[in-house]
Coordinates of C-alpha atoms in Angstrom, one line a residue:
Chain X
M106 CA 23.2 32.1 99.4
N107 CA 26.5 32.6 101.5
E108 CA 26.1 33.2 104.9
P109 CA 26.7 35.6 106.9
P110 CA 30.1 36.2 108.9
R111 CA 29.6 35.0 112.1
L112 CA 32.2 35.3 115.2
Q113 CA 32.2 32.9 118.0
I114 CA 34.5 32.6 121.3
E115 CA 34.1 29.1 122.0
S116 CA 36.2 27.0 125.3
G117 CA 39.4 29.8 124.7
K118 CA 38.9 30.0 121.0
I119 CA 38.2 32.6 118.3
V120 CA 35.8 31.0 115.7
L121 CA 35.0 32.5 112.7
S122 CA 32.6 30.7 109.8
G123 CA 30.3 32.6 107.3
A124 CA 31.6 34.1 104.2
W125 CA 34.6 36.9 105.0
T126 CA 34.2 38.7 102.2
L127 CA 33.9 42.5 101.0
A128 CA 29.9 42.3 100.1
A129 CA 29.5 40.1 103.1
M130 CA 30.8 41.9 105.4
L131 CA 29.6 45.0 104.4
P132 CA 26.2 45.1 106.2
E133 CA 27.1 44.9 109.5
L134 CA 30.6 46.0 109.8
T135 CA 31.3 48.0 112.7
A136 CA 29.1 45.5 114.1
L137 CA 32.3 42.6 112.9
R138 CA 34.8 45.6 113.9
T139 CA 33.9 45.6 117.6
Q140 CA 33.9 41.9 118.1
L141 CA 37.3 41.8 116.5
A142 CA 38.7 44.7 119.1
E143 CA 36.7 43.5 121.5
C144 CA 38.3 40.2 120.8
R145 CA 42.3 40.9 120.8
A146 CA 42.7 42.1 123.7
G147 CA 43.5 38.2 124.9
A148 CA 43.4 36.2 122.3
T149 CA 45.4 34.2 121.5
A150 CA 43.8 30.7 119.4
W151 CA 41.7 32.1 116.3
D152 CA 40.1 28.9 114.3
L153 CA 39.5 29.5 111.0
S154 CA 38.9 26.0 109.7
R155 CA 34.8 26.6 109.6
L156 CA 35.4 29.6 107.1
S157 CA 33.6 28.9 103.5
R158 CA 35.2 31.8 101.7
I159 CA 37.9 34.5 102.7
D160 CA 39.2 37.7 100.5
S161 CA 41.8 40.2 101.0
A162 CA 40.0 43.0 102.3
A163 CA 38.4 40.2 104.9
A164 CA 41.8 39.4 105.2
V165 CA 43.7 43.0 106.0
L166 CA 40.8 43.5 108.5
L167 CA 42.2 40.7 110.3
W168 CA 45.9 41.0 109.6
R169 CA 45.1 45.0 111.6
T170 CA 43.3 42.8 114.6
W171 CA 46.4 40.9 115.1
G172 CA 48.2 43.3 115.0
G173 CA 51.0 42.5 112.1
T174 CA 51.8 38.9 113.3
W175 CA 50.6 35.1 113.3
P176 CA 48.7 34.6 116.4
A177 CA 50.2 31.7 118.4
H178 CA 47.4 29.3 117.6
L179 CA 45.8 29.2 114.4
D180 CA 43.6 27.0 112.3
V181 CA 42.7 27.3 108.9
A182 CA 42.4 25.9 105.6
P183 CA 46.0 26.2 103.1
L184 CA 43.2 27.7 100.7
H185 CA 42.3 30.2 103.1
R186 CA 46.3 30.4 104.6
E187 CA 47.2 31.8 101.3
V188 CA 45.2 34.7 100.6
L189 CA 46.3 35.5 104.5
S190 CA 49.9 35.1 104.0
R191 CA 49.2 37.6 101.3
V192 CA 48.5 40.4 103.2
A193 CA 51.4 39.4 106.0
E194 CA 53.7 39.3 102.9
L195 CA 53.2 43.3 102.8
P196 CA 55.2 46.0 104.2
D197 CA 53.7 46.7 106.9
E198 CA 54.3 50.7 107.0
I199 CA 52.9 51.3 103.8
P200 CA 54.8 54.6 103.4
A201 CA 51.1 57.6 102.2
A202 CA 51.8 58.9 99.3
A203 CA 53.9 62.6 99.9
V204 CA 51.3 65.3 99.8
Q205 CA 52.7 69.0 98.1
R206 CA 53.0 71.1 100.3
F207 CA 52.2 75.0 99.4
Q208 CA 54.8 77.3 98.7
L209 CA 54.2 80.7 97.7
V210 CA 57.8 81.1 96.1
E211 CA 57.6 78.1 94.5
Y212 CA 53.5 78.6 93.8
F213 CA 54.5 82.5 92.0
G214 CA 57.7 80.3 90.2
R215 CA 56.2 78.4 88.4
L216 CA 52.8 80.4 87.2
T217 CA 55.5 82.6 85.6
L218 CA 57.8 80.1 84.4
R219 CA 53.9 78.1 82.9
A220 CA 53.3 81.7 81.3
L221 CA 56.6 82.2 79.6
A222 CA 55.5 78.9 78.1
N223 CA 53.0 79.7 76.9
L224 CA 54.1 83.1 75.6
Q225 CA 56.9 81.0 73.7
G226 CA 54.4 78.8 72.6
M227 CA 52.1 81.8 71.1
V228 CA 55.2 83.3 69.7
A229 CA 56.6 80.5 67.3
L230 CA 52.2 79.7 67.4
F231 CA 52.8 82.9 65.4
G232 CA 56.6 82.1 63.6
Q233 CA 54.6 79.0 61.9
L234 CA 51.6 80.6 60.8
I235 CA 53.5 83.1 58.7
L236 CA 55.9 80.6 57.7
D237 CA 52.6 79.2 56.7
L238 CA 50.6 81.8 54.6
S239 CA 53.9 83.0 52.7
Y240 CA 53.9 78.9 51.6
L241 CA 50.1 79.4 50.3
A242 CA 51.6 82.4 49.0
R243 CA 53.5 80.4 46.8
H244 CA 50.8 77.5 47.0
P245 CA 47.8 78.9 46.6
S246 CA 46.3 76.0 45.6
D247 CA 47.0 74.2 49.1
L248 CA 44.8 77.2 50.8
P249 CA 42.3 74.7 52.7
R250 CA 39.4 76.4 51.3
K251 CA 36.7 74.5 52.7
E252 CA 38.3 74.1 56.1
L253 CA 38.6 78.3 56.2
F254 CA 34.5 78.7 55.0
A255 CA 33.6 76.0 57.2
N256 CA 35.2 78.2 60.4
I257 CA 34.1 80.8 59.1
Y258 CA 30.5 79.8 58.6
K259 CA 30.6 78.5 62.2
A260 CA 32.7 81.8 64.1
G261 CA 30.4 83.7 62.4
A262 CA 27.9 83.6 60.2
Q263 CA 26.5 81.3 63.4
A264 CA 27.4 83.7 65.8
L265 CA 24.8 86.2 64.6
P266 CA 22.2 85.8 66.3
V267 CA 24.1 85.9 70.2
T268 CA 26.0 88.6 69.7
A269 CA 22.6 90.6 68.2
L270 CA 20.9 89.8 71.0
V271 CA 23.0 90.8 73.6
G272 CA 24.4 94.1 71.5
F273 CA 20.6 94.7 72.0
L274 CA 20.4 94.5 75.1
I275 CA 23.5 96.0 76.5
G276 CA 22.7 99.6 74.0
I277 CA 19.8 99.6 75.6
T278 CA 21.3 99.4 79.2
I279 CA 23.0 102.3 78.6
S280 CA 21.3 104.1 76.5
Y281 CA 18.7 103.7 79.9
L282 CA 21.5 104.6 82.0
S283 CA 23.0 107.8 80.2
A284 CA 19.5 109.1 79.4
L285 CA 18.6 109.5 83.0
Q286 CA 21.3 111.8 83.7
L287 CA 21.7 113.3 80.5
K288 CA 18.1 114.5 81.3
G289 CA 18.8 116.2 84.4
F290 CA 21.4 118.5 83.0
G291 CA 19.3 119.1 80.3
A292 CA 22.1 117.6 77.6
D293 CA 19.6 115.2 76.5
I294 CA 20.9 115.2 72.6
F295 CA 24.7 113.9 73.5
I296 CA 22.6 110.3 74.0
V297 CA 24.3 110.5 70.4
N298 CA 27.5 111.6 70.8
I299 CA 27.7 108.7 74.4
L300 CA 26.2 105.5 72.8
G301 CA 27.9 106.4 68.8
I302 CA 31.7 106.2 70.3
S303 CA 31.2 103.7 73.4
I304 CA 29.4 101.5 71.5
I305 CA 31.1 101.6 68.0
R306 CA 34.7 102.7 69.5
E307 CA 34.7 100.5 72.6
L308 CA 31.5 98.3 73.1
G309 CA 30.6 96.1 70.7
P310 CA 34.8 95.3 69.9
V311 CA 35.4 93.9 73.0
L312 CA 32.0 92.4 73.8
V313 CA 32.0 90.4 70.9
A314 CA 35.5 89.1 71.7
V315 CA 34.4 88.1 75.7
L316 CA 31.4 86.6 73.4
V317 CA 33.6 85.0 70.8
A318 CA 36.0 84.0 73.0
G319 CA 34.0 82.0 75.3
R320 CA 31.8 80.3 72.1
S321 CA 34.2 79.9 69.3
G322 CA 37.4 79.6 71.4
S323 CA 36.5 77.3 73.6
A324 CA 35.4 75.3 70.7
M325 CA 38.0 75.6 68.7
T326 CA 40.6 74.5 72.2
A327 CA 38.4 71.9 72.7
Q328 CA 38.3 70.2 69.1
I329 CA 42.4 70.3 69.2
G330 CA 42.2 69.3 71.6
V331 CA 39.9 66.0 71.0
M332 CA 41.7 65.5 67.7
R333 CA 45.0 65.0 69.6
V334 CA 43.7 62.6 72.5
T335 CA 42.2 59.9 69.7
E336 CA 45.3 60.8 67.6
E337 CA 43.5 62.3 64.5
I338 CA 46.0 65.0 64.5
D339 CA 49.0 62.0 64.5
A340 CA 46.8 60.8 62.0
L341 CA 46.9 63.7 59.9
S342 CA 50.2 64.6 60.0
T343 CA 51.1 60.5 58.5
I344 CA 48.8 61.2 55.4
G345 CA 51.6 63.8 55.0
V346 CA 48.9 66.7 55.8
S347 CA 50.3 69.8 57.8
R348 CA 48.3 70.1 60.8
S349 CA 48.9 73.4 61.0
I350 CA 47.9 73.7 58.0
R351 CA 45.0 72.0 57.9
V352 CA 43.2 72.7 61.4
V353 CA 45.7 75.6 63.0
L354 CA 45.3 77.5 59.6
P355 CA 42.0 77.6 58.7
K356 CA 40.8 78.2 62.7
I357 CA 42.9 81.6 63.3
V358 CA 42.6 83.5 59.8
G359 CA 38.8 82.3 60.1
L360 CA 39.1 84.2 63.0
T361 CA 40.3 86.5 62.2
I362 CA 39.1 87.5 59.2
A363 CA 35.1 86.7 60.9
M364 CA 35.9 88.8 64.1
P365 CA 35.8 92.7 62.1
L366 CA 32.1 91.9 60.4
V367 CA 30.9 90.1 63.6
V368 CA 32.2 93.4 65.3
L369 CA 30.3 95.2 62.5
W370 CA 26.8 93.9 63.4
T371 CA 26.7 93.7 66.5
S372 CA 28.0 97.5 67.0
A373 CA 24.6 98.5 64.2
V374 CA 22.3 96.1 66.4
A375 CA 23.4 97.6 70.6
L376 CA 23.4 101.6 68.6
L377 CA 19.5 100.5 67.0
G378 CA 19.0 99.1 71.0
G379 CA 20.3 102.6 72.1
M380 CA 18.2 104.6 69.4
V381 CA 15.5 102.4 70.7
A382 CA 15.6 103.7 74.0
A383 CA 16.7 107.0 73.3
M384 CA 13.1 107.8 71.6
L385 CA 11.1 106.0 74.4
Q386 CA 12.8 108.0 77.2
L387 CA 13.6 110.7 75.8
D388 CA 11.2 110.7 72.4
L389 CA 14.6 111.3 71.0
S390 CA 13.3 110.0 67.4
L391 CA 15.4 107.9 64.8
I392 CA 15.9 109.9 62.2
Y393 CA 18.2 112.9 64.3
F394 CA 19.5 110.4 65.9
I395 CA 20.6 109.2 62.9
E396 CA 20.8 112.1 60.7
N397 CA 23.6 113.6 63.9
L398 CA 25.2 109.8 63.9
P399 CA 28.5 111.2 61.4
R400 CA 28.6 114.9 63.0
A401 CA 29.0 113.3 66.5
V402 CA 31.4 110.3 65.7
P403 CA 34.0 110.6 63.4
V404 CA 34.1 107.9 60.6
S405 CA 37.9 106.8 62.8
N406 CA 36.3 105.4 65.1
L407 CA 33.9 102.8 63.3
Y408 CA 37.5 102.5 62.0
I409 CA 39.4 101.0 65.5
G410 CA 36.6 99.2 65.7
L411 CA 37.1 97.5 63.4
G412 CA 40.7 97.2 63.7
K413 CA 40.2 96.1 67.0
G414 CA 38.4 93.7 66.3
F415 CA 40.7 92.0 63.8
V416 CA 42.8 92.2 66.3
F417 CA 40.8 90.4 69.1
G418 CA 40.0 87.8 66.6
F419 CA 42.9 87.1 65.9
V420 CA 45.0 87.0 69.6
I421 CA 41.7 84.5 70.3
A422 CA 42.0 82.0 67.8
L423 CA 45.9 82.2 68.4
V424 CA 45.8 81.6 72.4
A425 CA 42.9 79.2 71.5
C426 CA 44.7 76.7 69.6
H427 CA 48.3 77.4 71.8
F428 CA 46.2 75.8 74.1
G429 CA 44.6 73.5 72.2
L430 CA 48.1 72.1 70.9
K431 CA 48.6 71.5 74.3
V432 CA 46.0 69.4 75.8
K433 CA 47.1 65.8 76.9
P434 CA 45.2 62.5 76.2
N435 CA 43.5 62.2 79.7
T436 CA 40.5 64.2 80.1
E437 CA 41.3 66.5 83.6
S438 CA 44.4 68.3 81.0
L439 CA 41.1 69.1 77.9
S440 CA 38.7 70.9 80.7
A441 CA 42.1 72.0 82.7
N442 CA 43.1 73.7 79.1
T443 CA 40.2 74.6 77.9
T444 CA 39.7 76.7 80.6
R445 CA 42.8 77.8 80.1
A446 CA 42.5 79.5 76.7
V447 CA 39.1 81.2 77.3
V448 CA 40.4 82.6 81.1
T449 CA 43.8 82.8 78.5
A450 CA 42.0 85.3 75.8
I451 CA 39.6 87.0 77.0
T452 CA 42.5 88.6 80.0
S453 CA 44.3 89.1 77.0
V454 CA 42.0 91.4 75.3
I455 CA 41.2 93.3 77.3
L456 CA 44.9 93.5 77.2
V457 CA 45.5 94.3 74.0
D458 CA 42.1 97.0 73.8
A459 CA 44.1 98.8 77.0
I460 CA 47.2 98.9 74.5
F461 CA 44.3 100.3 71.8
A462 CA 43.4 102.9 74.2
I463 CA 46.8 103.8 74.9
F464 CA 47.5 104.0 71.5
T465 CA 44.3 105.8 69.6
R466 CA 44.3 107.8 72.4
H467 CA 44.2 111.2 70.6
I468 CA 42.6 110.2 67.1
G469 CA 38.7 110.0 66.9
V470 CA 37.5 112.1 69.3
P471 CA 35.8 115.0 68.3
G472 CA 36.6 118.7 69.2
L473 CA 33.4 119.8 70.9
Chain P
M24 CA 26.7 28.3 96.9
S25 CA 23.3 27.5 96.4
G26 CA 22.4 26.1 92.6
A27 CA 21.1 29.7 91.6
P28 CA 23.6 30.4 88.2
V29 CA 26.0 33.1 88.5
I30 CA 24.4 33.8 85.2
E31 CA 21.2 33.5 83.7
L32 CA 20.1 34.8 80.2
D33 CA 16.0 34.1 79.1
S34 CA 14.1 34.0 76.0
V35 CA 16.8 37.4 75.5
S36 CA 15.7 39.0 72.8
T37 CA 17.5 42.9 71.7
V38 CA 15.9 45.1 69.2
F39 CA 18.2 48.2 68.4
G40 CA 15.9 50.0 65.2
K41 CA 15.1 47.8 62.5
T42 CA 17.8 45.5 63.4
C43 CA 17.4 42.4 65.0
V44 CA 20.5 41.6 67.2
H45 CA 19.8 38.5 69.6
R46 CA 15.8 36.8 69.4
D47 CA 15.2 34.0 71.9
L48 CA 18.5 34.0 73.6
N49 CA 19.5 31.6 76.2
L50 CA 22.4 30.8 78.3
R51 CA 23.3 29.7 81.6
V52 CA 27.1 29.9 83.5
E53 CA 27.6 28.2 86.3
A54 CA 30.2 29.1 89.3
G55 CA 33.3 28.2 88.4
Q56 CA 32.9 28.6 85.0
I57 CA 35.2 30.1 82.7
V58 CA 33.1 30.8 79.8
G59 CA 34.7 32.1 75.7
L60 CA 31.9 33.9 74.3
L61 CA 32.5 33.8 70.4
G62 CA 30.7 35.4 66.9
G63 CA 32.3 38.0 64.2
S64 CA 32.2 41.2 64.1
G65 CA 28.9 42.6 64.5
S66 CA 27.2 39.4 66.4
G67 CA 26.5 41.1 69.5
K68 CA 29.2 40.4 71.6
T69 CA 29.6 42.9 73.0
T70 CA 26.0 43.9 73.2
L71 CA 25.4 40.7 75.4
L72 CA 28.4 41.8 78.4
R73 CA 26.6 44.7 78.2
E74 CA 23.0 43.8 78.8
M75 CA 24.9 41.1 81.6
L76 CA 26.0 44.4 83.1
G77 CA 22.5 46.0 82.6
L78 CA 24.0 48.4 80.8
L79 CA 21.7 47.8 78.3
R80 CA 18.3 46.6 78.9
P81 CA 17.0 43.8 76.5
T82 CA 14.4 44.6 74.4
S83 CA 12.8 41.5 76.1
G84 CA 13.5 38.4 78.1
Q85 CA 14.9 38.7 81.2
V86 CA 18.7 38.6 82.4
R87 CA 19.4 37.2 85.6
L88 CA 22.4 37.2 87.9
F89 CA 23.1 35.2 90.6
G90 CA 19.7 34.0 90.7
S91 CA 18.0 37.7 90.7
D92 CA 17.2 40.5 87.9
L93 CA 19.4 42.7 87.0
N94 CA 16.2 45.5 85.7
S95 CA 14.1 44.8 89.1
G96 CA 13.5 48.2 90.0
D97 CA 15.1 48.2 94.0
V98 CA 18.1 50.7 93.8
A99 CA 19.8 48.5 96.6
E100 CA 19.6 45.5 95.4
Q101 CA 20.9 45.7 92.2
R102 CA 23.1 48.0 93.5
A103 CA 24.7 44.7 95.3
I104 CA 24.6 43.0 92.3
R105 CA 26.8 45.4 90.7
R106 CA 29.3 45.3 94.1
R107 CA 29.7 40.9 92.7
L108 CA 30.4 41.9 89.4
G109 CA 34.1 43.3 88.0
M110 CA 34.0 44.3 84.9
L111 CA 37.8 44.6 82.5
F112 CA 36.5 46.8 79.4
Q113 CA 38.3 46.8 76.1
H114 CA 40.6 49.7 76.5
G115 CA 40.5 49.8 80.3
A116 CA 37.8 52.7 80.7
L117 CA 41.0 53.8 83.4
F118 CA 39.8 57.5 85.0
S119 CA 42.6 58.8 83.1
A120 CA 41.9 62.0 86.0
L121 CA 44.0 60.0 88.9
S122 CA 46.4 58.4 88.9
V123 CA 47.1 53.8 89.0
F124 CA 46.7 54.4 92.2
D125 CA 43.3 56.4 93.1
N126 CA 42.1 54.3 90.4
I127 CA 42.3 50.9 92.3
A128 CA 41.0 52.5 95.1
F129 CA 37.6 54.1 94.2
P130 CA 35.4 51.6 93.7
L131 CA 36.3 51.1 98.4
R132 CA 36.2 54.5 98.7
E133 CA 32.9 54.7 97.2
L134 CA 31.0 52.1 99.6
R135 CA 33.0 55.3 102.5
C136 CA 32.8 51.9 104.9
L137 CA 36.9 51.3 105.2
D138 CA 39.7 53.3 106.7
E139 CA 42.6 54.5 104.4
D140 CA 44.7 51.7 105.5
W141 CA 43.0 49.1 105.2
I142 CA 42.0 51.3 101.1
R143 CA 46.0 51.2 101.0
R144 CA 47.0 47.8 102.0
L145 CA 44.2 46.2 99.5
V146 CA 45.1 48.0 96.6
H147 CA 49.1 47.2 96.9
L148 CA 47.8 43.5 97.4
K149 CA 46.1 44.3 94.0
L150 CA 48.9 45.9 92.3
A151 CA 50.8 42.2 93.5
M152 CA 47.8 40.3 92.0
V153 CA 48.5 42.2 88.8
E154 CA 52.5 42.2 89.4
L155 CA 53.0 45.7 89.8
E156 CA 55.3 47.8 91.7
P157 CA 53.7 49.8 94.0
A158 CA 55.4 52.1 92.7
H159 CA 53.0 52.0 89.9
G160 CA 50.6 53.3 91.7
D161 CA 51.7 56.8 91.3
L162 CA 51.1 57.1 87.5
M163 CA 48.3 58.8 85.7
P164 CA 46.8 56.6 82.5
A165 CA 48.3 58.4 80.1
E166 CA 51.4 56.6 81.3
L167 CA 51.1 53.7 80.8
S168 CA 51.4 51.1 77.9
G169 CA 48.9 48.9 76.8
G170 CA 49.4 46.5 79.0
M171 CA 49.8 48.3 82.0
V172 CA 46.7 50.2 81.5
K173 CA 45.0 46.1 80.6
R174 CA 46.7 45.2 84.4
V175 CA 45.3 47.8 86.3
A176 CA 42.1 47.9 84.5
L177 CA 42.2 44.1 85.8
A178 CA 43.0 45.0 89.5
R179 CA 40.4 47.7 89.6
A180 CA 37.7 44.9 88.1
L181 CA 39.0 43.2 91.7
S182 CA 39.0 45.7 93.7
L183 CA 35.5 44.8 95.3
E184 CA 36.4 40.8 95.3
P185 CA 34.4 40.1 92.5
E186 CA 32.1 36.8 91.9
L187 CA 31.8 37.0 88.6
L188 CA 34.3 39.0 86.1
L189 CA 33.1 39.8 82.6
L190 CA 36.1 40.0 80.1
D191 CA 35.5 41.9 76.6
E192 CA 38.7 41.9 75.3
P193 CA 41.3 41.7 77.6
T194 CA 43.9 40.6 74.8
A195 CA 42.9 42.0 71.7
G196 CA 46.2 45.2 72.0
L197 CA 48.7 43.2 73.4
D198 CA 51.9 41.4 72.1
P199 CA 51.5 37.9 71.7
D200 CA 54.0 37.2 75.0
R201 CA 51.6 39.7 77.2
S202 CA 48.6 38.7 76.0
Q203 CA 50.3 35.0 77.0
N204 CA 51.3 36.2 80.6
F205 CA 48.1 37.8 81.2
V206 CA 46.2 35.0 80.3
D207 CA 48.3 33.1 82.8
L208 CA 47.8 35.7 85.2
V209 CA 43.5 35.8 84.4
G210 CA 43.6 32.7 84.5
S211 CA 45.6 32.0 88.4
L212 CA 44.0 34.6 89.5
Q213 CA 40.4 32.7 88.5
Q214 CA 42.0 29.3 90.6
A215 CA 43.0 31.4 93.3
L216 CA 39.5 33.6 94.0
G217 CA 37.1 30.8 92.4
L218 CA 35.7 33.2 89.8
T219 CA 33.9 33.0 87.2
V220 CA 35.0 34.7 83.9
V221 CA 32.9 35.4 81.1
M222 CA 34.9 36.4 78.4
V223 CA 34.4 38.0 75.4
T224 CA 37.1 37.2 73.0
H225 CA 38.5 36.7 69.1
D226 CA 42.0 35.5 70.1
L227 CA 42.4 31.4 69.7
S228 CA 45.3 31.4 71.5
T229 CA 43.3 33.7 74.6
L230 CA 40.4 31.0 74.7
A231 CA 42.8 28.4 74.5
G232 CA 44.4 28.9 78.0
L233 CA 41.7 30.4 79.7
A234 CA 38.1 29.1 78.9
T235 CA 36.5 25.4 80.3
H236 CA 34.1 25.9 78.1
V237 CA 32.9 28.4 75.0
A238 CA 29.5 30.1 73.7
V239 CA 29.4 30.5 70.2
L240 CA 26.9 33.5 69.0
A241 CA 25.9 33.4 65.6
D242 CA 22.7 33.9 63.4
Q243 CA 21.4 35.8 66.7
H244 CA 21.5 33.1 69.4
I245 CA 23.3 30.7 71.3
I246 CA 24.6 28.2 68.9
A247 CA 26.7 26.0 71.3
F248 CA 28.0 26.2 74.2
G249 CA 29.0 23.5 77.0
P250 CA 32.9 22.5 76.8
K251 CA 35.5 23.7 74.6
H252 CA 36.2 20.6 73.1
E253 CA 32.5 19.8 72.6
V254 CA 31.8 22.6 70.6
M255 CA 34.5 22.3 67.8
T256 CA 32.4 19.8 66.4
V257 CA 29.8 21.4 66.4
D258 CA 28.6 21.6 62.8
H259 CA 27.8 24.8 61.7
P260 CA 29.8 27.4 58.9
F261 CA 30.4 29.9 61.7
V262 CA 32.2 27.6 64.4
T263 CA 34.0 25.8 61.5
G264 CA 35.6 28.8 60.1
F265 CA 36.7 30.3 62.8
F266 CA 38.2 26.7 64.1
G267 CA 39.3 25.8 60.9
A268 CA 42.5 24.2 60.5
D269 CA 43.5 25.8 64.1
R270 CA 40.7 22.7 65.8
R271 CA 43.5 20.5 66.3
K272 CA 46.4 23.6 68.5
L273 CA 43.1 23.9 70.5
L274 CA 42.3 20.3 72.2

């Protein structure tokens, strides 16, 4: 169909013919560019009258070959001259987009300011939650039951299989590793203490928190984020439904209720895994293990574990909702905020866990 | 240019599950025509457009662009054909992670044989073509108004200098003034670049301002195709209903 772009030199004139378009030039672009570069040296006369088509890509190429000025002699059809003159009208030096230089102080300053802004946002969200709860206490019929139960089901019931699997495997791992050490000291029966305290008090809640932050936390951020992108959140407000009561509150309350239950479940399954491993490795019977568990592990450890689950669930949901509400209507912001939500949630959970460890250091530790 | 039509649909049928969208549909669009594709809601206009783009394969029949079959196997050939067409999606479909400049530069960069200076000049040309300032290049798609999104999307569709431009509802969601501006813009670009344009539209003034030919999609096939004034006289319930009292305004 289109004849390919050609360049010849006829009696001192450079003659271009064929279709000089991006699509037609592409297969032989390098050859054409070297030909043009060779011609540039002495040529002042150009004959473009035999062109069948020229597009702006080719016009830019020619204009650059000419060094940004019209050649002394130029034959060209008026229609094609128009294309060329559009290129000629462009300023020669088009400023490149300014590249931001990396500066350490500025970087850390921005980081700190962003962290503070996030903290402020979460405090504001917390305040809003308190206000909503007090409103719901006065108007119990406005409680978004359906959403609440849906969230408990999604974040709690549907998380049971995966937390059980991970908990069981972790229980086996710890039991095996401890058993190897304990055998050396002949202190086999202390496996009950080690497993009981570490899983019920520490590992169960943290393990579940990490899993739930990755599973439900990211889902919450993404859901609220997409609702913002598609303006569903705004639609809710126009119908006169409070977005914080209908969207945020069920998520936070739901996860806060569901987390301790999932923690209980996971700790139980992890202990089961540990018991099975102890039975195989140390010949410790299951009955013995269960009989000695209450003696080795004071019940306050269980309360601490459940308390942690409660607080962790709240923290994860609060962080997830905060970042979800921060999503701007574009895909980049959605992915960035989801990542931030998960990372921040896990980090804050570990932080809260450390605080828990400090303040409960005298509680529930069995005296030997 | 040879005589091969730009778009040729040859007895195309499309079936989704049990619904038959197109049955034995034929259409020939010649170079330089501006075809307005009309049809009621749900009559399969956008589906037809997606088939022309090769995004959707018809259940049976052939779609030929520039004389070659779009659904034939050769990847390199298909890519070469796709470079010759530009598409303006209904909601712009700008890449939200990229700035306006990068959105327009994206197809050019993907060719991997143009240098940055060349690309920069071309992007500024396109911006000027759709009457945007160079400063707009730094904006992100989320910061643009509806009309500007359409303009940027048009600039991106034009960045590879296509011979065929497909427009899906080009003026939907614009106020009459802006939509008139947009129609003028596309019209002048069509004349300057010698484009072939196929557009899906519901808007009579867009149709009146831009189209040279009209294709009417109803009852699962093209019931009428021809120059604007001829199609309006066709006696079919959809045509009379659509143009109705405004028939005179269009002529």
